[in-house]
XYZ file of C-alpha atoms in Angstrom:
569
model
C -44.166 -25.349 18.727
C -40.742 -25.604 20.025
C -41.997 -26.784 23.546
C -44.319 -29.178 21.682
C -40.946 -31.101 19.572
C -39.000 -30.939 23.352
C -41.744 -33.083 24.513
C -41.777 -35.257 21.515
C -38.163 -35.504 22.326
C -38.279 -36.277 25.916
C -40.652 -39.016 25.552
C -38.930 -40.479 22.670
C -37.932 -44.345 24.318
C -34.485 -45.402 21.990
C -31.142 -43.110 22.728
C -30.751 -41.065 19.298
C -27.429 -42.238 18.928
C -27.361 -45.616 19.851
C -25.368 -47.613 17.053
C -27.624 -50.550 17.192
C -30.206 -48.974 15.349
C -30.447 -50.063 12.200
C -29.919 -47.620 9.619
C -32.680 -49.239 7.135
C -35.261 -49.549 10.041
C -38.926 -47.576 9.146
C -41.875 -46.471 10.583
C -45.169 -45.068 10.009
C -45.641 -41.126 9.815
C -48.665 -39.557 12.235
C -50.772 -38.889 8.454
C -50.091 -42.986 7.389
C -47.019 -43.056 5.321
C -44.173 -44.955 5.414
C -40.848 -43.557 5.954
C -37.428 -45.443 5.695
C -34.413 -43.895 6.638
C -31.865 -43.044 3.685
C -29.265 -41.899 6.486
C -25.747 -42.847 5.554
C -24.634 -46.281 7.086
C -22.755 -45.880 10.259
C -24.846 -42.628 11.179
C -26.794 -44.620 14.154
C -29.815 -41.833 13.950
C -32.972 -43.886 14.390
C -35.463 -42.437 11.546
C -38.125 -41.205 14.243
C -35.363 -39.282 16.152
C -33.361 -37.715 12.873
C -37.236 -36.186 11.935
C -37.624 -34.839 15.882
C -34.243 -33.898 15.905
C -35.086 -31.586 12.413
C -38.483 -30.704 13.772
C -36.604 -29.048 16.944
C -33.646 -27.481 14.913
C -36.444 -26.132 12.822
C -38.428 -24.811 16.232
C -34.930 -23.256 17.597
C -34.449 -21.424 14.521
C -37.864 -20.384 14.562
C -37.259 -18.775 17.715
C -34.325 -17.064 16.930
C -36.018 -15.669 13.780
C -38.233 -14.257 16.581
C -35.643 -12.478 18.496
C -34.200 -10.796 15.208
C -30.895 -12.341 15.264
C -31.612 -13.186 11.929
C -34.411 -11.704 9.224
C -35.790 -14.674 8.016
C -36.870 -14.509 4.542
C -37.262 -17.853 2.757
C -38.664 -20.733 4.783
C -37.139 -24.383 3.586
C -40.751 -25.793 4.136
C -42.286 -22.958 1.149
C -39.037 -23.643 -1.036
C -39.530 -28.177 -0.779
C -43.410 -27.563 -1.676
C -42.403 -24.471 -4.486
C -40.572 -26.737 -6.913
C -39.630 -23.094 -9.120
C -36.628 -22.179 -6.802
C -34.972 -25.319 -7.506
C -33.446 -23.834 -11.095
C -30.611 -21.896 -10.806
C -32.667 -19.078 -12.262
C -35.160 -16.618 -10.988
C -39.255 -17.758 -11.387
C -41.201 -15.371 -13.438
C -43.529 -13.340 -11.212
C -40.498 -13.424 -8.170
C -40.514 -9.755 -7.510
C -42.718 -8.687 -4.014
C -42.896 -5.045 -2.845
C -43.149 -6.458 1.006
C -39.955 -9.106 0.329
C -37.578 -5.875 -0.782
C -38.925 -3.904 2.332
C -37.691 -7.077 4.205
C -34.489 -7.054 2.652
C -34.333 -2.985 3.056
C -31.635 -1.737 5.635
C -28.053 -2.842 4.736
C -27.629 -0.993 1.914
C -28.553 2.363 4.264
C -25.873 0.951 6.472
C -23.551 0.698 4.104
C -24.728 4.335 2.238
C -23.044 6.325 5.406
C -19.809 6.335 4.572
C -21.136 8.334 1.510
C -22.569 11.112 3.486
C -20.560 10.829 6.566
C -18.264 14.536 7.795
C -15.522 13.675 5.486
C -17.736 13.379 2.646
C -19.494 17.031 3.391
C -16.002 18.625 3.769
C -14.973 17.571 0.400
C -17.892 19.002 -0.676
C -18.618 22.149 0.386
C -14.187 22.980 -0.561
C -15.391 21.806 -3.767
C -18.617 24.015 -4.209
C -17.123 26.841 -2.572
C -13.844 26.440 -4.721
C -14.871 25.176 -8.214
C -18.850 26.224 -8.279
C -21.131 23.415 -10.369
C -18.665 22.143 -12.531
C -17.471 18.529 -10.641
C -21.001 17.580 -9.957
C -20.538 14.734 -12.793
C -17.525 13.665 -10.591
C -19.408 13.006 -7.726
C -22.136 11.251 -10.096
C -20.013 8.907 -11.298
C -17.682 8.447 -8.207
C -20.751 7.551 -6.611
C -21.908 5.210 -9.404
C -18.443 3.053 -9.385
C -18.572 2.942 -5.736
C -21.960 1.523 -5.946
C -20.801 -1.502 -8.349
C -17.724 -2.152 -6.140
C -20.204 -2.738 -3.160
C -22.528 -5.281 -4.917
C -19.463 -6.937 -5.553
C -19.293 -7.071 -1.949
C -23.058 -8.216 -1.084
C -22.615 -10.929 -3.885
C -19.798 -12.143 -2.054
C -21.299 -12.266 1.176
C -24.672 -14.040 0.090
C -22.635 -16.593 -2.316
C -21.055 -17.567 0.353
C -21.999 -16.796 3.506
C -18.793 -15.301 4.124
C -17.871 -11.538 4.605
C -14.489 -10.402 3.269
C -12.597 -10.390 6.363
C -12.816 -13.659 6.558
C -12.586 -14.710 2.925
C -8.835 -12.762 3.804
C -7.952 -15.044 6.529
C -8.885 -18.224 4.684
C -7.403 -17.397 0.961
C -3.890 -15.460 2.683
C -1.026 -16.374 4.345
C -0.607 -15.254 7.797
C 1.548 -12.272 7.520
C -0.057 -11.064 4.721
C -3.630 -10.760 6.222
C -2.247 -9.266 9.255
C -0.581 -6.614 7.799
C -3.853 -5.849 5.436
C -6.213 -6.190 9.173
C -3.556 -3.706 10.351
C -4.119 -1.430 7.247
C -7.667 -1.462 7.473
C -7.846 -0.542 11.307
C -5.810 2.110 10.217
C -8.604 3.212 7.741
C -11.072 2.921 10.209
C -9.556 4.990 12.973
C -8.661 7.638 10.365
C -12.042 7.944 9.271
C -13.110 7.635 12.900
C -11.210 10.950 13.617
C -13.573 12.914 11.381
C -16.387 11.162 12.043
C -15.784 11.952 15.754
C -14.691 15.748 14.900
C -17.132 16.442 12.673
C -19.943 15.264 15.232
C -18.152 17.440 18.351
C -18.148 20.228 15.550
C -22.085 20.346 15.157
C -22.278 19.780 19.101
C -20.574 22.698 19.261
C -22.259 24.647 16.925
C -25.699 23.555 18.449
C -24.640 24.574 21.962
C -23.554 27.700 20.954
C -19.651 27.177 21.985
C -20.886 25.968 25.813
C -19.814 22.585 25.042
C -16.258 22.288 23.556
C -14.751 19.832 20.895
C -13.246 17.826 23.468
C -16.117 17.560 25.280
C -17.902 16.655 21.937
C -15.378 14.270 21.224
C -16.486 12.036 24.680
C -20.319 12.391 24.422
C -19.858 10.887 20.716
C -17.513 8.130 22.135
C -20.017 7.595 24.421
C -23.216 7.273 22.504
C -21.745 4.374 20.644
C -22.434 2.191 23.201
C -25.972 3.271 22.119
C -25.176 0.902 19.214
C -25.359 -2.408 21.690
C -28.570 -1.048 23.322
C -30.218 -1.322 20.076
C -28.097 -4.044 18.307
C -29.712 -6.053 21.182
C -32.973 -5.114 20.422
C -32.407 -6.461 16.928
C -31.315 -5.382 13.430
C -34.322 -4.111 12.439
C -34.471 -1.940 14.915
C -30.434 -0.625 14.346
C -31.439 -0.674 10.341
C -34.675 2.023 11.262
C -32.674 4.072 13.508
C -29.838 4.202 10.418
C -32.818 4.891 8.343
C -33.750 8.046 10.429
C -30.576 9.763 10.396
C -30.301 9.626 7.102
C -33.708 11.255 6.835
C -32.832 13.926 8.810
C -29.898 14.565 7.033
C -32.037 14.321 3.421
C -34.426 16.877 4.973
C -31.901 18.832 6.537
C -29.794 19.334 3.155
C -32.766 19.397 1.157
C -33.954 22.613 3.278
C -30.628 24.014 2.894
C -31.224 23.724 -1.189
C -34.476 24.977 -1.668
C -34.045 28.268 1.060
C -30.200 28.739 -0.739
C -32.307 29.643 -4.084
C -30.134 27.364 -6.557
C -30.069 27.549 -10.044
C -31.341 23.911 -11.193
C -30.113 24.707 -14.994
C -26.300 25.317 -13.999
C -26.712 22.098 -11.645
C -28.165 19.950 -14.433
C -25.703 21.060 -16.624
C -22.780 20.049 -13.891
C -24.058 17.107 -14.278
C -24.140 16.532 -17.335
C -21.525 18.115 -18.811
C -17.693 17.051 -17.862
C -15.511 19.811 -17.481
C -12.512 20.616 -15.300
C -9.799 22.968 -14.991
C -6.387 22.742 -13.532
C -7.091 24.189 -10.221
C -10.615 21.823 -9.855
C -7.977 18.971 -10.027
C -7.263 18.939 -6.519
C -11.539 18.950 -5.303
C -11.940 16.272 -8.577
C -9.783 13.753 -6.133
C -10.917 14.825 -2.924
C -14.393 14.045 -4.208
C -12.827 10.647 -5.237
C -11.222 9.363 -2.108
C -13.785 11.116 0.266
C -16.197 8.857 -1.430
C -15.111 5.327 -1.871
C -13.997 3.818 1.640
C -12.063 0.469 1.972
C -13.881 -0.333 5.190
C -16.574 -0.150 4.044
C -16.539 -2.948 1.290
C -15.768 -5.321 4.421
C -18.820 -3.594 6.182
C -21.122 -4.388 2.970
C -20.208 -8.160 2.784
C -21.196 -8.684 6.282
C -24.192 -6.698 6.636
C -26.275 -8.842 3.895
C -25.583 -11.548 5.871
C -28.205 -10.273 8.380
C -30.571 -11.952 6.330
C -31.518 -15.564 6.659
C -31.316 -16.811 2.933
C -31.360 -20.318 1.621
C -27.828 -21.716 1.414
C -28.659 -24.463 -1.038
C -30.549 -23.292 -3.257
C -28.945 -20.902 -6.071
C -32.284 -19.017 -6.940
C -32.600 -18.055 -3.581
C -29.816 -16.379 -3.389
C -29.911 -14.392 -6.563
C -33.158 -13.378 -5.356
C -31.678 -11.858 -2.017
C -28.686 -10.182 -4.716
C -31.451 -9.104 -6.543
C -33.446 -7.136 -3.709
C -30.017 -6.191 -2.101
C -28.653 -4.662 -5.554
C -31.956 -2.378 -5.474
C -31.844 -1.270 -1.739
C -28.158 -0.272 -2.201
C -28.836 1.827 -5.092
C -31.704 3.590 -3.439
C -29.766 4.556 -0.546
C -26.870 5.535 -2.664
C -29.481 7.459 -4.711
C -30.215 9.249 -1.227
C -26.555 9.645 -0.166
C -26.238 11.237 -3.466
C -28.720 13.770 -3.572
C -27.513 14.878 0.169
C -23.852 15.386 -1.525
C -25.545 17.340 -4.053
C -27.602 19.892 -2.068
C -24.312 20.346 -0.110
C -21.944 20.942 -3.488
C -24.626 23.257 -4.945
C -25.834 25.514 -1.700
C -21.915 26.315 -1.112
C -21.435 26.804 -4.797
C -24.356 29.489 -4.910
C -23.465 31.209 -1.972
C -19.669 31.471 -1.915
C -17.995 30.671 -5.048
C -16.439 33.547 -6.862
C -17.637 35.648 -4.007
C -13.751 35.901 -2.035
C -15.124 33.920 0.849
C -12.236 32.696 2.638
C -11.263 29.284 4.379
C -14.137 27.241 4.816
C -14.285 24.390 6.618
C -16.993 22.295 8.870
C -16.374 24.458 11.841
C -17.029 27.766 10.215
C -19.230 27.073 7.420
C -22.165 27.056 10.368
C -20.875 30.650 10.233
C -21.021 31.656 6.719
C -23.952 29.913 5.890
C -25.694 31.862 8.344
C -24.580 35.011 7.277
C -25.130 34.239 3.533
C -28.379 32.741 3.891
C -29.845 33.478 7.767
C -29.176 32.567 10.611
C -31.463 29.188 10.784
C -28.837 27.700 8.144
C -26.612 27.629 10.980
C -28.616 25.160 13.198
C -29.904 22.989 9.842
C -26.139 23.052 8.914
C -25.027 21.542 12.254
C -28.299 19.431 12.539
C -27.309 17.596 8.964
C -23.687 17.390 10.247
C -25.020 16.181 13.484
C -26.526 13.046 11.734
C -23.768 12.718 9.717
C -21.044 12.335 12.111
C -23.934 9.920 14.299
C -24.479 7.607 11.803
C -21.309 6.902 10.562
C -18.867 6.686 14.080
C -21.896 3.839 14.910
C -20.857 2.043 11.196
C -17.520 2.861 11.802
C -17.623 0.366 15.005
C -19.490 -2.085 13.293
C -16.874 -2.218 10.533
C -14.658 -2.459 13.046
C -15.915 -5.716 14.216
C -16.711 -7.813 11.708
C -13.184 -6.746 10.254
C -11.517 -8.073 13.849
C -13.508 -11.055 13.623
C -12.779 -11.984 10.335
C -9.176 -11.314 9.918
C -8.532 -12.740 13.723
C -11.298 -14.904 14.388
C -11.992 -13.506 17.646
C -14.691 -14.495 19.301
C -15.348 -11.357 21.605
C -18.241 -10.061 23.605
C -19.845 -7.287 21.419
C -19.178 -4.790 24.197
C -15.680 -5.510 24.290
C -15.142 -5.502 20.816
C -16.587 -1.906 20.751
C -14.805 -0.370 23.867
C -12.093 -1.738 21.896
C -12.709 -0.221 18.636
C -13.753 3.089 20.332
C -10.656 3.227 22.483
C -8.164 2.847 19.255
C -9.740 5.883 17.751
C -10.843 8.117 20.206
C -7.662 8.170 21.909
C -5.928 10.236 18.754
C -9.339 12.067 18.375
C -9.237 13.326 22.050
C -5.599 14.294 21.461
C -6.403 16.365 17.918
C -9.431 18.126 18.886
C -7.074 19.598 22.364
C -4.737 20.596 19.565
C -6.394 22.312 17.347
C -9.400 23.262 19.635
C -8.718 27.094 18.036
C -7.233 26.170 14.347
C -9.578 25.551 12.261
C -7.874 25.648 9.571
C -5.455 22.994 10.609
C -8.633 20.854 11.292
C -9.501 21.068 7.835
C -5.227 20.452 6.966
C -6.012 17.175 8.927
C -8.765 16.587 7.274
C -6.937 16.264 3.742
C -4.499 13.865 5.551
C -7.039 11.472 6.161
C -8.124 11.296 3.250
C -5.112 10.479 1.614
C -4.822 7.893 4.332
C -8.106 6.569 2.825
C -6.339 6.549 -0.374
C -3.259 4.551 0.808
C -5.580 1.848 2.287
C -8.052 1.859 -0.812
C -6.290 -1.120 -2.638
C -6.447 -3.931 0.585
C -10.162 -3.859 -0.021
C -10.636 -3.185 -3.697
C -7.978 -6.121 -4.745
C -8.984 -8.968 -2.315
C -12.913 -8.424 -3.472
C -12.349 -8.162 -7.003
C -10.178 -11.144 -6.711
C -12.725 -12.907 -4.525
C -15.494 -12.383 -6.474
C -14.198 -13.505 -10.220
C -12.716 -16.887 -8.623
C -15.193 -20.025 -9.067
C -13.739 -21.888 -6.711
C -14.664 -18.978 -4.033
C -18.033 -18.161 -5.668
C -19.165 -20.769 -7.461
C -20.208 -21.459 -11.168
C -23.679 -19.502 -10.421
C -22.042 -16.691 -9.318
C -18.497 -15.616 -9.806
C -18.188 -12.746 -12.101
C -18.936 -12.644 -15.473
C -15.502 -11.616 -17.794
C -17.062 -8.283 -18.522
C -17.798 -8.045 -15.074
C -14.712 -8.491 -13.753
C -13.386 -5.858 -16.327
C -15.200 -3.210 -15.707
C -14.596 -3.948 -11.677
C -10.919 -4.186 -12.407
C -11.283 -0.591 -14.980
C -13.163 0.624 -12.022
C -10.332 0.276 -9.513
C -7.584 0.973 -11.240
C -9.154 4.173 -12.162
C -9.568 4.870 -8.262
C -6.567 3.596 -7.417
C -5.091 6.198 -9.902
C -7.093 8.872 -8.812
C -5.696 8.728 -5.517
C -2.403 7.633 -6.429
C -2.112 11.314 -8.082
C -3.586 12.963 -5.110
C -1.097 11.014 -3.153
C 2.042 12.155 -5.002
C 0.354 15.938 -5.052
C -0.336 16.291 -1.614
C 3.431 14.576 -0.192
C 5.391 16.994 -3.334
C 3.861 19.865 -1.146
C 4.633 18.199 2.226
C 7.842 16.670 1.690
C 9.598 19.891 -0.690
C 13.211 20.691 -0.277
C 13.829 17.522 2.314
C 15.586 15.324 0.725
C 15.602 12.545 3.302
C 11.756 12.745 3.946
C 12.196 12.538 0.249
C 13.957 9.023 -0.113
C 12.342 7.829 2.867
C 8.960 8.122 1.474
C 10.342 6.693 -1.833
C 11.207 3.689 0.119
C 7.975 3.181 1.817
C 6.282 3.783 -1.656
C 8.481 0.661 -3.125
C 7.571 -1.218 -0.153
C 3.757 -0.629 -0.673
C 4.281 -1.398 -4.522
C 4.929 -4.603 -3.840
C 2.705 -5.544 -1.227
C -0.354 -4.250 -3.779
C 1.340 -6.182 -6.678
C 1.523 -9.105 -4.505
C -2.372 -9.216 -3.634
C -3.015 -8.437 -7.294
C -1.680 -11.850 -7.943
C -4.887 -12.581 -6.589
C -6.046 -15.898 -3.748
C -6.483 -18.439 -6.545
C -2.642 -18.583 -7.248
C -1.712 -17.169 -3.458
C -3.463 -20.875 -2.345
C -1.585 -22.480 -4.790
C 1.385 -21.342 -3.325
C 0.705 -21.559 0.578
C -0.948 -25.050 -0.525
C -1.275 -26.359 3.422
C -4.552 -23.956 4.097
C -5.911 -26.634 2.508
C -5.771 -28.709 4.922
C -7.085 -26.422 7.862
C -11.034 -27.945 7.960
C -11.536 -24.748 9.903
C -10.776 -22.613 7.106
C -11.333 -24.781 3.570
C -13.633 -27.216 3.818
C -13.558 -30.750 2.017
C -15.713 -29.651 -0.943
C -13.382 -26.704 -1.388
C -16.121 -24.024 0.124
C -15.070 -21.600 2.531
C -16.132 -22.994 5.796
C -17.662 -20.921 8.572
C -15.133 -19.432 10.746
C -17.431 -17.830 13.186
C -21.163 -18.541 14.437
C -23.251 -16.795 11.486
C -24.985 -14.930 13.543
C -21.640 -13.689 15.322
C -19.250 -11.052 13.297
């Protein structure tokens, strides 16, 4: 086909762009109509070569719908002859079983940072520690997370934008550098136990032959594994994703049925809210572990793997439709893998005086509690874990340098890059502490309270994003009660880990007094940094009023413009 409209092309006799063309000039169609132009005057485009020219730039995308670059899901020749996608609301009958498998994968993408090694440390302290009764705190920790990330697929199908770059557009410069510089600090924290907690189950699976810091460069190295496949196409990265977190299901779900669990004191975990003074603590952890600021950038970008129609409103509430109930699947998933791991190490070591546990050594315990094959499906699940998410880790990484910098940079660059920043520290911690665990586990808790410090320079700017019309449209900017509950939502978090925050540096900083004003400094600092995002792009534009007049950045209709190649993060 595309060969077919390059020799339509070649042979075409008048240059495409030759301004003596008249603009109101016509000709005859190969079935017998008539076609006159309705190009704007000036435009030159001869009537034959606009419709060659579409024809091809039809063809080309064709073709890269074939390599994978894109999914493409809605064809613009089905939509001009299916007149019920030109509302702004959803046909009857719209729903397909095959469409939502085509729209399946981001959300499992995106589910990893809910099941990734930092995740399964908070939980097993928190079975181990407290037994059944914060199971409805990782329900509903999982359920707000999961309403702060559609926010962040609406925002990148509304507008064909991910968050990163929203951040360049609506901020001024300093600001958005210092909240890029945040976020990479997010992401190589959470890189650091990703990386651990993969040498970790490497470890455990060798049997001690291979050692955390030789763990810690096999899992820098099997990112580049990411390009191999990235180049293969998404679909292909999406089912590899997909696998992993199978394992991990099947894994954690063996782990659950052999450990012999009692299902009434889970359901009543889970349905009942309780907690006690010293469950405090594992409440938070549970908290922080969970939601992820990197990951809301990851979310807004991933959906746009998807080739949706751009002009047509229906279309894209269809792809926020299917997206919304792939997410919640694979948080469903990423749930019940949490679950198994909260309840096995609640069964077999709470109240029973078992110690420190931590990833390292609950291999151990597990397989003296329970046999020795919990050992291997323990490492095998943490295995996964740690796999998946150092791979979504880099990909965060890059769409959040692209956005916030507009970098256009080889992939491969981009992820030596990314790997470098973290695995340098990683390399350095796991020499450290190759024979503490239980400082491993120490560092562990300081990461996530780093997660907790960068929480609010993702949950702000998409909250703010998402309920401004001018960003998102009549069609689709957040309802009032939306954009309360959102807003309830994260300054619940954000006072969640505010507390853990203030808990964990009383310990730390006790009895020095200048650590002490120091840190009170560098709190009042932060304050106002948050407050000042708060404020929100709308009136942040308002104030830095010449972005609107960067082409590059705001466009003349007031839409956020592409910043990069959409197929290029």
């Amino acid at each position: 086909m595309a060969a077919a409209s390059l020799m339509k092309w070649s042979s075409f006799s008048l240059n495409p762009r030759a301004p003596e063309v008249a603009e109101t000039s016509g000709y005859k169609h190969e079935d017998g109509t008539e076609h006159t132009s309705d190009l704007a005057p000036g435009s030159g485009i001869h009537p034959a070569a606009a419709d060659l020219q579409h024809e091809l730039a039809e063809d080309i995308l064709d073709v890269e719908a074939e390599t994978q670059t894109l999914v493409s899901l809605s064809p613009s020749e089905a939509d001009a002859a299916d007149g019920r996608w030109d509302t702004e609301h959803l046909p009857k009958n719209w729903f397909s079983w095959k469409k939502l498998w085509r729209f399946t994968g981001p959300g499992f993408l995106m589910s990893i940072a809910y099941i990734d090694p930092g995740n399964l440390e908070g939980d097993l302290q928190a079975g181990a520690n407290t037994g059944y009764i914060l199971l409805w705190v990782l329900v509903w920790s999982t359920v707000m997370g999961g309403a702060l990330q559609l926010l962040a697929a609406k925002l990148g199908v509304a507008t064909g934008q991910h968050l990163a770059q929203h951040c360049r557009a609506e901020y001024p410069r300093f600001p958005r550098l210092l909240m890029w510089v945040m976020i990479e600090i997010a992401i190589i924290g959470c890189d650091i136990q990703e990386v651990i907690g993969s040498a970790i189950a490497i470890f455990i699976l060798s049997k001690g032959v291979i050692p955390l810091y030789a763990g810690v460069i096999i899992t820098a190295l099997d990112s580049f594994l990411l390009l191999l496949i990235d180049r293969l196409g998404v679909r292909h990265l999406e089912a590899m994703f997909g696998v992993l977190v199978g394992v991990m299901a099947i894994a954690f779900g063996i782990m659950f049925a052999d450990a012999g669990v009692d299902i009434g004191q889970v359901l009543e975990g889970i349905a009942i809210p309780r907690m006690t003074r010293s469950s405090v603590h594992y409440a938070v952890a549970i908290v922080g572990a969970i939601i992820m600021p990197h990951n809301i950038y990851l979310h807004s970008a991933l959906v746009q793997s998807r080739d949706i129609s751009r002009t047509k409103v229906a279309r894209k509430k269809e792809a926020i439709a299917y997206f919304s109930m792939e997410s919640a699947l694979a948080l469903l998933i990423s749930l019940f893998i949490n679950l198994c791991v909260v309840n096995v190490f609640a069964k077999g070591f709470y109240g029973k005086g078992a110690g420190d546990i931590g990833l390292k050594n609950a291999g151990d315990y597990l397989g003296e509690r329970f046999g020795s094959h919990m050992t291997f499906i323990w490492a095998l699940g943490l295995l996964a874990a740690g796999q998946t998410s150092t791979m979504t880790g880099t990909y965060s990484g890059q769409f959040v340098m692209g956005g916030f910098l507009n970098l256009n940079v080889v992939k491969w660059q981009r992820i030596a890059i990314t790997r470098s920043a973290a695995i340098a520290p990683t390399l350095l911690v796991a020499l450290a502490f190759r024979n503490q665990d239980t400082k491993l586990d120490s560092l562990n808790e300081w990461i996530n309270v780093l997660q907790s410090v960068q929480l609010p320079f993702a949950l702000i700017p998409v909250l703010a994003m998402t309920s401004s019309e001018r960003i998102m449209g009549a069609a689709f900017v957040n309802h009032w009660m939306t954009s309360t509950i959102g807003w309830t939502i994260a300054v619940g978090i954000l006072t969640i880990n505010a507390s853990d925050v203030y808990e964990f540096a009383s310990n730390e900083v006790a009895g020095r007094h200048w650590v002490l004003g120091l840190l009170i400094a560098t709190v009042a600092v932060y304050l106002t940094f948050v407050l000042y995002l708060t404020v929100g792009p709308i009136r942040v534009q308002r104030w830095h009023s010449k972005l609107q007049s960067k082409p590059q950045e705001i466009g003349n209709d007031g839409l956020i413009a592409p910043l990069l190649p959409h197929n290029e993060p």
